[in-house]
Coordinates of C-alpha atoms and ligand atoms in Angstrom, one line a residue:
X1 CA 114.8 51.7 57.2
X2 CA 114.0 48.3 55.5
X3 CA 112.1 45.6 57.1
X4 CA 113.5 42.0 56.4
X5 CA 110.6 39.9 57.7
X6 CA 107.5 40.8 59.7
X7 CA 108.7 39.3 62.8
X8 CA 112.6 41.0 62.4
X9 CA 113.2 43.9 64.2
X10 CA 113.5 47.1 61.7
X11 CA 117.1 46.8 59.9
X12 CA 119.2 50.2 58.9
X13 CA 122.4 49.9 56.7
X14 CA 124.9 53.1 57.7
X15 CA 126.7 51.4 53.9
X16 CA 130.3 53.3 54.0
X17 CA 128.9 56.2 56.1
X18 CA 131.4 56.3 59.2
X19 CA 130.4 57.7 62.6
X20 CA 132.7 60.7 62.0
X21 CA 131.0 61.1 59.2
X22 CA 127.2 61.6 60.7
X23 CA 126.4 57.8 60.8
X24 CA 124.8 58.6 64.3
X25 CA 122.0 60.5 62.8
X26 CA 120.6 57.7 60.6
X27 CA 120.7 55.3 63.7
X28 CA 119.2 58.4 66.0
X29 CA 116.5 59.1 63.9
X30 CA 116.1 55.1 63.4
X31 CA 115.9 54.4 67.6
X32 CA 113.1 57.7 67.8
X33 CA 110.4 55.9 65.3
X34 CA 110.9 52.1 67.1
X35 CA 107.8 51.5 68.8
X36 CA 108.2 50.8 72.6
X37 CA 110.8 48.4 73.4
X38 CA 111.8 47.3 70.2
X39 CA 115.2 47.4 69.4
X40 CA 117.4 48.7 65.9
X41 CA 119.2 46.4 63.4
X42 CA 122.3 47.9 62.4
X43 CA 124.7 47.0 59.5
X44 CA 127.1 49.1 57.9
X45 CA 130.5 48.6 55.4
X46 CA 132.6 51.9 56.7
X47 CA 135.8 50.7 57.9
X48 CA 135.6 50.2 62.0
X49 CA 131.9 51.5 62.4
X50 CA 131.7 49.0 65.0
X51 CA 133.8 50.4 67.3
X52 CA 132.2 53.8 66.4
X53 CA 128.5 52.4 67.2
X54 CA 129.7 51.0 70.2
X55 CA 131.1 54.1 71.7
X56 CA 128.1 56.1 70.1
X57 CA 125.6 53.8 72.4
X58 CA 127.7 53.6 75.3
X59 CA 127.8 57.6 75.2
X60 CA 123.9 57.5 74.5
X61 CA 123.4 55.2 76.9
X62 CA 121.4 52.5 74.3
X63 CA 122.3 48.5 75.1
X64 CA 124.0 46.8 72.3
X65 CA 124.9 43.7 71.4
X66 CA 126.1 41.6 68.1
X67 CA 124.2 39.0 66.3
X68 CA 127.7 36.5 66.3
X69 CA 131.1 37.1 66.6
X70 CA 131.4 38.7 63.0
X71 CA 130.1 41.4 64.3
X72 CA 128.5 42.1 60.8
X73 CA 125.1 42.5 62.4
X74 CA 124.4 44.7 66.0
X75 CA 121.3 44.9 68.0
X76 CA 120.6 48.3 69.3
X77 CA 118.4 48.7 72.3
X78 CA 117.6 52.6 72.8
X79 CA 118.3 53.2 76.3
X80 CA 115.6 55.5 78.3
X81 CA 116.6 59.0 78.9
X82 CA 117.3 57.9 82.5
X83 CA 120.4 55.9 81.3
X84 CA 122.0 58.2 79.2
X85 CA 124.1 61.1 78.7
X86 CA 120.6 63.5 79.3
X87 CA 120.0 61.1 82.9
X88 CA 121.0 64.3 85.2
X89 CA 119.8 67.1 82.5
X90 CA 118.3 69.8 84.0
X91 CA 114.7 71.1 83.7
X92 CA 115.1 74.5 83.2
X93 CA 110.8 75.9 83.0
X94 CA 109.4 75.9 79.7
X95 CA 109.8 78.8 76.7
X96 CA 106.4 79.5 77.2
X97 CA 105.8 82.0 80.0
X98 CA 102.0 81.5 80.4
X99 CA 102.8 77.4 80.8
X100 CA 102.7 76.3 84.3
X101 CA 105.9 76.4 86.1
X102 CA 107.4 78.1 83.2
X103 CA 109.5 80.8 85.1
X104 CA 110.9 79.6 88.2
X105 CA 111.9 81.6 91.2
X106 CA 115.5 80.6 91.3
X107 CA 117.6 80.2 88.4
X108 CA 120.7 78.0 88.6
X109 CA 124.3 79.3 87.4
X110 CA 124.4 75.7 85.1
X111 CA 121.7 76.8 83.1
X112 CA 124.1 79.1 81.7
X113 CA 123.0 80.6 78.6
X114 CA 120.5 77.8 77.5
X115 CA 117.3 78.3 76.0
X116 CA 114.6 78.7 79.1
X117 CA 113.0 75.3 78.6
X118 CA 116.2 73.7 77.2
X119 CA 117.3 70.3 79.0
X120 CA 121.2 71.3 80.1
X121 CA 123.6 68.6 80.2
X122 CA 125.5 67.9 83.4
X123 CA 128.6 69.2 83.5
X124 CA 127.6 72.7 82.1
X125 CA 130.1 75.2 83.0
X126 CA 128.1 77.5 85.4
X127 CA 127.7 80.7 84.7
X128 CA 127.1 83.3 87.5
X129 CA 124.1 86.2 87.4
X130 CA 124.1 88.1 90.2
X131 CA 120.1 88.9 89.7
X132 CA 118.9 85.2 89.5
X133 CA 115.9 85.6 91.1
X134 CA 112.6 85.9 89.9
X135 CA 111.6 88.5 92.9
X136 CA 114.4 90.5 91.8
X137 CA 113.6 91.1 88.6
X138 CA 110.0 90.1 87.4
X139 CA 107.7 92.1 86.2
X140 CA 104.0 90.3 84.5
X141 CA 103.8 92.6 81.6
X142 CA 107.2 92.6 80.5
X143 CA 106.4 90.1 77.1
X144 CA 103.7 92.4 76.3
X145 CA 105.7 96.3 77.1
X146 CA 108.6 94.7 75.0
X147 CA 106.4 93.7 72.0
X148 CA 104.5 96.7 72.4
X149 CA 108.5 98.5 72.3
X150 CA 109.0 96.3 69.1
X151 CA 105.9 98.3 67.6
X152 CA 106.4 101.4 68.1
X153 CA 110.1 101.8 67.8
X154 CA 110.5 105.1 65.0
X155 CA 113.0 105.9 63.0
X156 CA 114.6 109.4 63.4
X157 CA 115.0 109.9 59.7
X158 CA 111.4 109.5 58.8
X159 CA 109.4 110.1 62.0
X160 CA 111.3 113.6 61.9
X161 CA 111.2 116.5 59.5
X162 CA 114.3 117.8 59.9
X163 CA 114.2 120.3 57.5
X164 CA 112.1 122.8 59.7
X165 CA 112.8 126.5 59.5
X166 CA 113.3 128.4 62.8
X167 CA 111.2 131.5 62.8
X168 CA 111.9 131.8 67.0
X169 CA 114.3 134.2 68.8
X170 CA 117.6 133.2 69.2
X171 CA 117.2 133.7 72.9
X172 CA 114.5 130.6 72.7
X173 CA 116.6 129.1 70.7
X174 CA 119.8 128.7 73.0
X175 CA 117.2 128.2 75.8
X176 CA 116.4 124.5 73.8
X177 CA 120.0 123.6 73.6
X178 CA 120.0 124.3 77.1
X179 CA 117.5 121.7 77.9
X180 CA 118.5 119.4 75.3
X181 CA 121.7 119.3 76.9
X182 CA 120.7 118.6 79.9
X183 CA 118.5 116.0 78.8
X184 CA 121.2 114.1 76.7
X185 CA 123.1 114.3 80.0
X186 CA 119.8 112.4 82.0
X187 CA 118.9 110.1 78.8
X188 CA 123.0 109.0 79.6
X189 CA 121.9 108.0 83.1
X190 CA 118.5 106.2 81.6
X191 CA 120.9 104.0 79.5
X192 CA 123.4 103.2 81.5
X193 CA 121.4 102.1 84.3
X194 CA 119.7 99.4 82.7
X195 CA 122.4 98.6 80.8
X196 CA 124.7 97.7 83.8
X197 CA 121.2 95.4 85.1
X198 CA 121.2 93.8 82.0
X199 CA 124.6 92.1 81.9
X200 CA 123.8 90.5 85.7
X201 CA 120.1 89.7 85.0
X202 CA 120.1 85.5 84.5
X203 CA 118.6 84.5 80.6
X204 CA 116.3 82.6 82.4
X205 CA 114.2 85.8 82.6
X206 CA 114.5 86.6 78.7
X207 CA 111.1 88.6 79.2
X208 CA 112.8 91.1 81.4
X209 CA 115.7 90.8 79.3
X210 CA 114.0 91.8 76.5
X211 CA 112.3 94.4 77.9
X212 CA 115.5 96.2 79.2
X213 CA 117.0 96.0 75.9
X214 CA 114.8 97.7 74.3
X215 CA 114.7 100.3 76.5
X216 CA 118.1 100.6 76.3
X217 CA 118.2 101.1 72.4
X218 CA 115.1 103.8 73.1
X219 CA 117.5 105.7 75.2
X220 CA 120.5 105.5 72.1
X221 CA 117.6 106.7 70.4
X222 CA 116.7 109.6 72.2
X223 CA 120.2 111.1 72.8
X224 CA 120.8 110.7 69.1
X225 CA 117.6 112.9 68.2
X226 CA 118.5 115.7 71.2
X227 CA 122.2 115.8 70.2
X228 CA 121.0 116.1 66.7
X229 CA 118.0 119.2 67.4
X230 CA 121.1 120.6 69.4
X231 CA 123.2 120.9 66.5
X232 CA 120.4 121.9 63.9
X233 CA 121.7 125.5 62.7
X234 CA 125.5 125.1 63.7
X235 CA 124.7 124.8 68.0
X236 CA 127.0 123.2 70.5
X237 CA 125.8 121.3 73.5
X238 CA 125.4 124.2 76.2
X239 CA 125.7 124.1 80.4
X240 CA 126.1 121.1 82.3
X241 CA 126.3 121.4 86.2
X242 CA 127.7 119.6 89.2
X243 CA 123.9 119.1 91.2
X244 CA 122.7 117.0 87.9
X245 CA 125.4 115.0 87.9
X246 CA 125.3 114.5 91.4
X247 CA 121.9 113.7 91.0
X248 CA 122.3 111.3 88.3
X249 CA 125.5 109.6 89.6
X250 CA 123.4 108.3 92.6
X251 CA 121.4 106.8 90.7
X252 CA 124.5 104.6 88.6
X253 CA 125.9 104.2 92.2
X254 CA 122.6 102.6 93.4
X255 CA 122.9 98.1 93.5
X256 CA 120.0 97.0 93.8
X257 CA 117.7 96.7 90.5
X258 CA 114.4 97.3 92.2
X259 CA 115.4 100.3 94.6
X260 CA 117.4 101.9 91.2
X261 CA 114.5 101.1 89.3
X262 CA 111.8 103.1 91.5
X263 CA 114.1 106.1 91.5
X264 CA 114.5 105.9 87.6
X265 CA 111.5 104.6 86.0
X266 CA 109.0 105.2 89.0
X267 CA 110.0 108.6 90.1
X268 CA 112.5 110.0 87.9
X269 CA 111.2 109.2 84.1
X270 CA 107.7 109.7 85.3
X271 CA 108.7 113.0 86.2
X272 CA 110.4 113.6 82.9
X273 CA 107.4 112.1 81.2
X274 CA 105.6 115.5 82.2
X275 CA 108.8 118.0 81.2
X276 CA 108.6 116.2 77.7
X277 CA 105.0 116.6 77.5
X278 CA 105.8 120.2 78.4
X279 CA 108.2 120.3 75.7
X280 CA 105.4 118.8 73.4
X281 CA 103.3 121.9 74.1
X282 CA 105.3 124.9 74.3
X283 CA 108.1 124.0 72.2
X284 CA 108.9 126.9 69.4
X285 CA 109.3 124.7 66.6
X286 CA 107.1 121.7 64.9
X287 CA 110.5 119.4 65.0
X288 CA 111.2 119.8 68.8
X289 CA 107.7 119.4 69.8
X290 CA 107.5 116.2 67.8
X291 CA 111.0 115.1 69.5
X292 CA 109.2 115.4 72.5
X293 CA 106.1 113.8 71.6
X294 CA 107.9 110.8 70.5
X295 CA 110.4 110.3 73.5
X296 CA 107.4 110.7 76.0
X297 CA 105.8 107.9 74.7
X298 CA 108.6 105.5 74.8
X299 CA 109.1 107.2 78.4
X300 CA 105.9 105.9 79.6
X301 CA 106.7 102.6 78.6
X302 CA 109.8 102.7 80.6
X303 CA 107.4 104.3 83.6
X304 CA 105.8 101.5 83.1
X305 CA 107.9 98.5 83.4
X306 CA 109.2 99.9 86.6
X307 CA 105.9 100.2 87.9
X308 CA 105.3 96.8 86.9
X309 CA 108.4 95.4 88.3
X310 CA 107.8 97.0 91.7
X311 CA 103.7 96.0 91.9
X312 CA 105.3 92.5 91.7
X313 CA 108.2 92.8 94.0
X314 CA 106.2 94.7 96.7
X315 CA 103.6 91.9 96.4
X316 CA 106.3 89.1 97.6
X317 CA 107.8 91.4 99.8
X318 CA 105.6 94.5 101.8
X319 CA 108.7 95.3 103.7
X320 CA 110.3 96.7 100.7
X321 CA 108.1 99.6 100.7
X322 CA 110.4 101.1 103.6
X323 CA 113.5 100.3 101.9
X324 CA 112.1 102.5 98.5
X325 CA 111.2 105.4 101.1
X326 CA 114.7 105.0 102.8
X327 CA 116.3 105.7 99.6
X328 CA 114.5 108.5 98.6
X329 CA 115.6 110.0 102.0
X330 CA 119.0 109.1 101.9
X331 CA 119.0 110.4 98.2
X332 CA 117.7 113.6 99.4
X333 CA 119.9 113.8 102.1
X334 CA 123.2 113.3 100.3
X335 CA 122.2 115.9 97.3
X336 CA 121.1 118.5 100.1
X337 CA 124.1 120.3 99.5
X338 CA 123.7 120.5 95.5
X339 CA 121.8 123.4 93.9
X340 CA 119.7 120.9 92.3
X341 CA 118.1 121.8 89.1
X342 CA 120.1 123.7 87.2
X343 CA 119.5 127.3 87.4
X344 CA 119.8 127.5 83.4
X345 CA 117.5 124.9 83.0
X346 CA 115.3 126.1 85.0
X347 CA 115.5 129.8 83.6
X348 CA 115.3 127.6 80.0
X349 CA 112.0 126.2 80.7
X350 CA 110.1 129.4 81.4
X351 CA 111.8 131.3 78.5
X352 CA 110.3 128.4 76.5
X353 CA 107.3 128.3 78.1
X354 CA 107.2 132.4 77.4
X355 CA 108.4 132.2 73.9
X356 CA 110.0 136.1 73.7
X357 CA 111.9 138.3 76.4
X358 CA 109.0 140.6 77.3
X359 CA 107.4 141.1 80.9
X360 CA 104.3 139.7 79.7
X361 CA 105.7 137.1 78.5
X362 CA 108.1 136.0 81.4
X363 CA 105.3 135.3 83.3
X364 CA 103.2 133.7 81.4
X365 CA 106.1 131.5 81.1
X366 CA 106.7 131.3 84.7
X367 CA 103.2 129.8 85.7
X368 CA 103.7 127.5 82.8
X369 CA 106.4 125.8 84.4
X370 CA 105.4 125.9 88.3
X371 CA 101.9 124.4 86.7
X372 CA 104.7 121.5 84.8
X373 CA 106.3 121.1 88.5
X374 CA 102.9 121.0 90.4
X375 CA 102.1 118.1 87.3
X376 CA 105.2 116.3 88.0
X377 CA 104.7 116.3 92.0
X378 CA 101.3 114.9 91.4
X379 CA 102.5 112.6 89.1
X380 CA 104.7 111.3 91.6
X381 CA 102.4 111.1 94.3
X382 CA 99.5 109.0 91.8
X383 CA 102.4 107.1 91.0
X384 CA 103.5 106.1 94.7
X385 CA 99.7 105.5 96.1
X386 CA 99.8 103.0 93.0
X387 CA 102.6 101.2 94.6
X388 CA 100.7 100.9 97.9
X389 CA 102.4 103.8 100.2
X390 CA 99.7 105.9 102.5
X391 CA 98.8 109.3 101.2
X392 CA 100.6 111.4 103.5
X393 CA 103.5 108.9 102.8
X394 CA 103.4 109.0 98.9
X395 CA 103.2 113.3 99.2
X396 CA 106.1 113.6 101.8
X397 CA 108.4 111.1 99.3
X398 CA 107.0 113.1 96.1
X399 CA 108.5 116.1 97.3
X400 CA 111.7 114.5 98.7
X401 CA 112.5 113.5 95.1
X402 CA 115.7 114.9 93.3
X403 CA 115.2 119.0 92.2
X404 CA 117.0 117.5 89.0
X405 CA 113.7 116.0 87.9
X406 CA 115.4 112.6 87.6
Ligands
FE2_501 FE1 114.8 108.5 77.3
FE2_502 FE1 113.6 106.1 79.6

């Protein structure tokens, strides 16, 4: 920009560059460093630029006007944002979530998929979310359990040493594909729930967003690594039954992201937290118990989003609580006719737990587990006083909870 005189307003010559050529940036970036009410001199050579500048500040909503009839010379007088194309932009929070204001209850379908903080042009297309509401979906920690996520995400390949040598039994052995199989088939339901959230959850709640993805990929993650320990030393995938999936299809069948989210995260992968940590301690083998050490800890993160998510919800809204009890009734009810836990599964865990097929060992192995299910009620139960429900409440809904663990 060139200054012809100290009492001229500041002059810009566009030369041949048209206005389908990027003109309008040099006369943008002109109007933004014009002190207050000042207006832009504007010359140019490209052939019809006037026309071009014209419809540029009519667009823009900017005044202009031509020095004489040659039109050689225009005035432009930058319009406020009030006047211009950006006068009905929305205010959409701000990208910061600790800013005030920053996350708003109620996102609107218009925001689309704009940056939280962005201003959105009128005449967005809208574009629906079904959970676009912040009591729906919220949870405070959710920046810091998805950075936290970022952190500790391992890679199978290195975190694992999968060139361990087996010196168990082969009945312990096919006891571990047992479980693992039936943990692929439960790590299927903790994907896919989440998953089908995350494609109705607005991207004005990126946090939450965030959050879920990365559970998600932990849950790619963990299948990946059980299907693989599965298949170490030529083993197929062994017993899966019609109670778990029973169990596990209510929980795909359940709408509602908070009530699927207690019986998950709250009450299901809490309870699976403890059978990993189970799996961490009496596994036969250095690789498996380090499977399990490393899936429990990204378990507990997921335990504790959902806990998070619920603390807030049942803050907004007390009456929730007896909607989250109803469903762990009507879940009860409707699985009363399934066996359950899988017999195998549950004959798997105490061969595990007892390590050879001697009497002795049986039931050493069969305390071991009704200590890991006395540690998974209890877990429950800490879990559910957490979330505000009386004592008498939280133990009568503990043991209500799916046989299938999750
Ligand atoms: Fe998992
Ligand atoms: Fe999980």
């Amino acid at each position: 920009m060139t200054r012809s005189g100290t009492s001229l307003p500041p002059t810009i010559d566009i030369e041949t560059l048209g206005f389908d050529a990027g003109a309008h940036l040099l006369v943008k970036h002109a109007l933004a460093t014009l002190p207050e009410g000042a207006s832009l001199r504007v010359t140019g050579q490209a052939p019809g630029w006037q026309a071009q500048l014209a419809d540029w500040c009519r667009a823009q909503g900017h005044a202009l006007a031509w020095a004489d009839a040659s039109q050689r010379l225009a005035h432009v007088t930058p319009g406020t944002a009030e006047a211009g194309r950006w006068r009905d932009a929305a205010h959409t929070g701000h990208a910061d979530p600790r800013a005030a204001g920053a996350v708003l209850p109620e996102a609107r379908a218009h925001w689309g998929l704009a940056a939280r903080g962005a201003r959105v042009e009128a005449g967005s297309p809208d574009i629906a979310f079904r959970l676009d509401r912040k009591d729906e979906v919220w949870a405070e920690n959710a920046a810091e359990l998805y950075a936290q996520a970022v952190s500790a995400q391992w890679d199978p390949e290195v975190a694992l040493d999968w060139q361990v040598a087996f010196t168990h039994p082969p009945e312990v052995e096919a006891a571990i594909r047992q479980v693992m199989t039936y943990m692929v088939e439960n790590e299927n339901a903790a994907l896919l729930v989440p998953a089908r959230f995350l494609g109705q959850i607005h991207p004005h709640y990126r946090e939450l967003q965030a959050a879920l993805a990365i559970q998600v990929a932990d849950e790619a993650r963990h299948i990946e690594v059980f299907t693989r320990r599965i298949r170490l030393g030529g083993g197929e995938p062994a017993l899966s039954t019609a109670g778990g999936q029973a169990s596990l299809k209510s929980l795909l069948d359940e709408p509602d992201f908070s009530v699927a989210g207690f019986l998950l995260s709250v009450l299901g992968e809490g309870t699976f937290v403890n059978l990993l940590q189970f799996l961490a301690a009496h596994a036969p083998d250095p690789l498996t118990r380090q499977i399990a050490k490393l899936a429990a800890r990204d378990e507990a993160r997921h335990v504790a989003l959902g806990m998070s998510h619920l603390l807030y919800r049942l803050q907004q809204e007390p009456a929730m609580r007896g909607r989250l009890a109803h469903a762990v009734e009507a879940r009860h009810d409707s699985l009363a006719g399934t066996a359950g836990l899988n017999e195998e599964v549950f004959d798997a865990l105490v061969l595990i737990g007892a390590g050879a097929l001697t009497p002795a060992a049986v039931a050493a192995g069969f305390a071991k587990v009704q200590q890991l299910m006395r540690e998974m009620a209890d877990g429950r139960f800490t879990r559910l006083l957490r979330l505000g429900f009386e004592r008498a409440e939280a133990e009568r809904l503990s043991a209500l909870h799916t046989r299938n663990f999750m």
